[in-house]
JSON list of C-alpha atoms in Angstrom, two decimals:
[
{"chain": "A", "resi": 139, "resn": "UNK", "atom": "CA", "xyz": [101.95, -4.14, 106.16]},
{"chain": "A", "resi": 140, "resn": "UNK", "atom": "CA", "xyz": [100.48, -1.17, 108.61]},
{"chain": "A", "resi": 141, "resn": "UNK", "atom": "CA", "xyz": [101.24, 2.54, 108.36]},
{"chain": "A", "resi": 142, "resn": "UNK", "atom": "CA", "xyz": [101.40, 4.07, 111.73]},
{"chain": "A", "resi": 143, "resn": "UNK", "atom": "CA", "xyz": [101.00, 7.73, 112.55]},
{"chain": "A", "resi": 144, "resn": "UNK", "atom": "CA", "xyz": [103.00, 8.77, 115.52]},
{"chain": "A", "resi": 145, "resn": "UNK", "atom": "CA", "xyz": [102.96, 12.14, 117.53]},
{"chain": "A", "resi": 146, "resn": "UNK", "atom": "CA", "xyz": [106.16, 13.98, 116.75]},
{"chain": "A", "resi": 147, "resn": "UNK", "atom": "CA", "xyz": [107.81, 13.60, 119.96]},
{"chain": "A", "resi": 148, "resn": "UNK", "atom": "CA", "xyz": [107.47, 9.69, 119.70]},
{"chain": "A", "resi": 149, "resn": "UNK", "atom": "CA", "xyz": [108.71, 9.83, 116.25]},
{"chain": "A", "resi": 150, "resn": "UNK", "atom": "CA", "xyz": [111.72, 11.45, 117.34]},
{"chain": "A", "resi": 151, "resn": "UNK", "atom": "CA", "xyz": [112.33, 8.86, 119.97]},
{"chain": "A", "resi": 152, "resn": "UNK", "atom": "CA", "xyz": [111.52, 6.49, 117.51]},
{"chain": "A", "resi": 153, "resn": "UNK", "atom": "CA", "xyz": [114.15, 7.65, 115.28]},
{"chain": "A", "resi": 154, "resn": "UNK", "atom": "CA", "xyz": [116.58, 8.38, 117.95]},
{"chain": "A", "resi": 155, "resn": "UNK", "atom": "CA", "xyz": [116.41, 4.49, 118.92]},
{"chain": "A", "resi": 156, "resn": "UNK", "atom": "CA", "xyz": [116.93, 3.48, 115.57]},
{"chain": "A", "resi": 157, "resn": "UNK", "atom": "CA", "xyz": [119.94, 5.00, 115.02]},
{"chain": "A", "resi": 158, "resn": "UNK", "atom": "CA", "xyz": [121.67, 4.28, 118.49]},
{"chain": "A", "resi": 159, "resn": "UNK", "atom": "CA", "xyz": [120.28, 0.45, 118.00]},
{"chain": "A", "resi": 160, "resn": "UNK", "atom": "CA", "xyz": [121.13, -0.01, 114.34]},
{"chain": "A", "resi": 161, "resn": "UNK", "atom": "CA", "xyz": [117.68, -1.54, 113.21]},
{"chain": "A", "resi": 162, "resn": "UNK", "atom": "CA", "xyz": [115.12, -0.07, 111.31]},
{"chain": "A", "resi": 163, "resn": "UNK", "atom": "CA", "xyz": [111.96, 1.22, 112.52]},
{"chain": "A", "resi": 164, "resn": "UNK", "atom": "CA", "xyz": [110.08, -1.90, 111.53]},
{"chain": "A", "resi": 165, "resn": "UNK", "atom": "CA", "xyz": [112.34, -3.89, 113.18]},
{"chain": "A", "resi": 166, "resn": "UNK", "atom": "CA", "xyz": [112.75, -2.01, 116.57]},
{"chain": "A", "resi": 167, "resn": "UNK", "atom": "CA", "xyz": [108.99, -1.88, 116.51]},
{"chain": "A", "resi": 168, "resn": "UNK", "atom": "CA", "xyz": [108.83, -5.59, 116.78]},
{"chain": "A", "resi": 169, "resn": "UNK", "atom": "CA", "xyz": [111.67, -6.41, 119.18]},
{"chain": "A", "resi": 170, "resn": "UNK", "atom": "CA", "xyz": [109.69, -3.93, 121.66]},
{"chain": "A", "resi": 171, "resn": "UNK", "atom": "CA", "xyz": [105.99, -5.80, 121.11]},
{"chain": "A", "resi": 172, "resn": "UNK", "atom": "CA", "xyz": [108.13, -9.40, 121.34]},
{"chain": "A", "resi": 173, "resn": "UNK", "atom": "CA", "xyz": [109.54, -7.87, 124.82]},
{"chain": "A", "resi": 174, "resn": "UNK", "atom": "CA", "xyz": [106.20, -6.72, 125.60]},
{"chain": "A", "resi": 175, "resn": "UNK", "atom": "CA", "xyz": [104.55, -9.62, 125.12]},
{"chain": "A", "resi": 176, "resn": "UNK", "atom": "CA", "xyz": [106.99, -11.72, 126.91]},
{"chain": "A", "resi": 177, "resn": "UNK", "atom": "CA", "xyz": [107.02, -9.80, 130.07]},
{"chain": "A", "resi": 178, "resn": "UNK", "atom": "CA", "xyz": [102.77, -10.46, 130.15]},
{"chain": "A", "resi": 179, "resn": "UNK", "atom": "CA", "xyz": [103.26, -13.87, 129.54]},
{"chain": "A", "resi": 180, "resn": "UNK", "atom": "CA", "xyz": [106.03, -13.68, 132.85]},
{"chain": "A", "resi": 181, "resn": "UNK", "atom": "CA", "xyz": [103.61, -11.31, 134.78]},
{"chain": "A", "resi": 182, "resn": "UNK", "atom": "CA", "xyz": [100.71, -13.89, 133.96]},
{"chain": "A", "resi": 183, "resn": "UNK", "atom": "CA", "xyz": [102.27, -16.80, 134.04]},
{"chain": "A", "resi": 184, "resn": "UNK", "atom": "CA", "xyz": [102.17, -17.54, 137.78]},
{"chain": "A", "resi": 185, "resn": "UNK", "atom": "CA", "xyz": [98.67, -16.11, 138.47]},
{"chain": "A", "resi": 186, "resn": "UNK", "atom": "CA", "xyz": [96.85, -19.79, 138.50]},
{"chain": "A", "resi": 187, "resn": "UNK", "atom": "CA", "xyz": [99.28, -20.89, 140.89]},
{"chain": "A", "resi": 188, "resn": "UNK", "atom": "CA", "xyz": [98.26, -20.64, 144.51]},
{"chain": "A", "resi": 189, "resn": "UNK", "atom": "CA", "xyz": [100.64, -20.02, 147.25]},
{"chain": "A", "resi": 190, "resn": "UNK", "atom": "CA", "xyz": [99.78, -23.84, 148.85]},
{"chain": "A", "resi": 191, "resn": "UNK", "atom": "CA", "xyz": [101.12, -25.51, 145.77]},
{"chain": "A", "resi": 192, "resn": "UNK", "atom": "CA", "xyz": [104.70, -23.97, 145.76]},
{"chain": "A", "resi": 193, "resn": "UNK", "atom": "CA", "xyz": [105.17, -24.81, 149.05]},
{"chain": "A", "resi": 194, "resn": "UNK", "atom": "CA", "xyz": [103.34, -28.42, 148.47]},
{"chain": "A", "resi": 195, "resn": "UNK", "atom": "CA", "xyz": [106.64, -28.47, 146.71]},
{"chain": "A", "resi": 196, "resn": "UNK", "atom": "CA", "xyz": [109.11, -27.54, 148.65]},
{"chain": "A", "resi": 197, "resn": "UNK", "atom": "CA", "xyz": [109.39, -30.58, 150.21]},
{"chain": "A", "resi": 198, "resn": "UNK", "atom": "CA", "xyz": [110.55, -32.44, 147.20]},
{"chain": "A", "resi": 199, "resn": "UNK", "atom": "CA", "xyz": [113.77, -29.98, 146.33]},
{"chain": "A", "resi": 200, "resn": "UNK", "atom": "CA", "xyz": [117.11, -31.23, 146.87]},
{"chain": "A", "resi": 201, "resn": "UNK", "atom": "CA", "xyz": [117.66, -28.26, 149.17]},
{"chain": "A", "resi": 202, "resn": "UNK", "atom": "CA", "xyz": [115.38, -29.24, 151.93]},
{"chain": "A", "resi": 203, "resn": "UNK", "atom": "CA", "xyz": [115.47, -32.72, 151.80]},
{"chain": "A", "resi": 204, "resn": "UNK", "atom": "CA", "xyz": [117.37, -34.42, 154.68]},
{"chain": "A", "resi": 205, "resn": "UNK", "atom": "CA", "xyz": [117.74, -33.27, 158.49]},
{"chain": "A", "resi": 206, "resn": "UNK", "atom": "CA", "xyz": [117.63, -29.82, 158.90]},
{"chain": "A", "resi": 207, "resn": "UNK", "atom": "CA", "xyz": [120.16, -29.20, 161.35]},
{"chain": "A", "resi": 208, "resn": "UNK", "atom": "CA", "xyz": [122.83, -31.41, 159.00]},
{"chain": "A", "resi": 209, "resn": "UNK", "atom": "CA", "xyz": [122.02, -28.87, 156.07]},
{"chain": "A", "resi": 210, "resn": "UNK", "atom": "CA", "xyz": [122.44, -25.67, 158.08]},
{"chain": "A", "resi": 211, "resn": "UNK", "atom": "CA", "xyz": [125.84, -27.10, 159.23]},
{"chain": "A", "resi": 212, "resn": "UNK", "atom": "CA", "xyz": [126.59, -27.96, 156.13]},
{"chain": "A", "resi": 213, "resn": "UNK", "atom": "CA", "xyz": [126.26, -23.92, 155.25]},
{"chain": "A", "resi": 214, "resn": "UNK", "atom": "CA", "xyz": [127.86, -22.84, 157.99]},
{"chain": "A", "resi": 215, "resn": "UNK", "atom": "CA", "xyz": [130.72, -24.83, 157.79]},
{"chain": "A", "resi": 216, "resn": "UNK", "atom": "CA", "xyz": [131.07, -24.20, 153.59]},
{"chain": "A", "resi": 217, "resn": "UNK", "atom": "CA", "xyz": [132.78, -20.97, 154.59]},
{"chain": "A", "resi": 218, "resn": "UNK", "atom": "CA", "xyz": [135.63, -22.66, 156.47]}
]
């Protein structure tokens, strides 16, 4: 367990979230460090990757495989 001291404007929010969430402090606190988290792990995620290797890939996806000019038909003519 860890006590927190807040400044009393972010108390008040804190509080105010609570209430219009239904969860208690403890729990509200950890569903926004979970979100946190997961958003860094998104943002992060894709640094390693260079630009080259997605389109190395591009190649191999369903949606540009075949003759080009067949496949834009194909789109143009999915409206008719």
């Amino acid at each position: 367990m860890m006590t927190l001291e807040l400044d009393d404007e972010t108390a008040h929010l804190l509080d105010q979230l609570t209430q219009r969430e239904h969860l208690d402090p403890a729990q509200l606190v950890k569903q926004a460090l979970a979100d946190y988290l997961g958003t860094l792990q998104i943002t992060h995620a894709g640094k390693n990757e260079l630009m080259s290797d997605i389109i190395a890939t591009l190649p191999s996806l369903p949606t540009f495989t075949g003759d080009p000019l067949a496949i834009q038909k194909a789109l143009r003519d999915e409206w008719d």
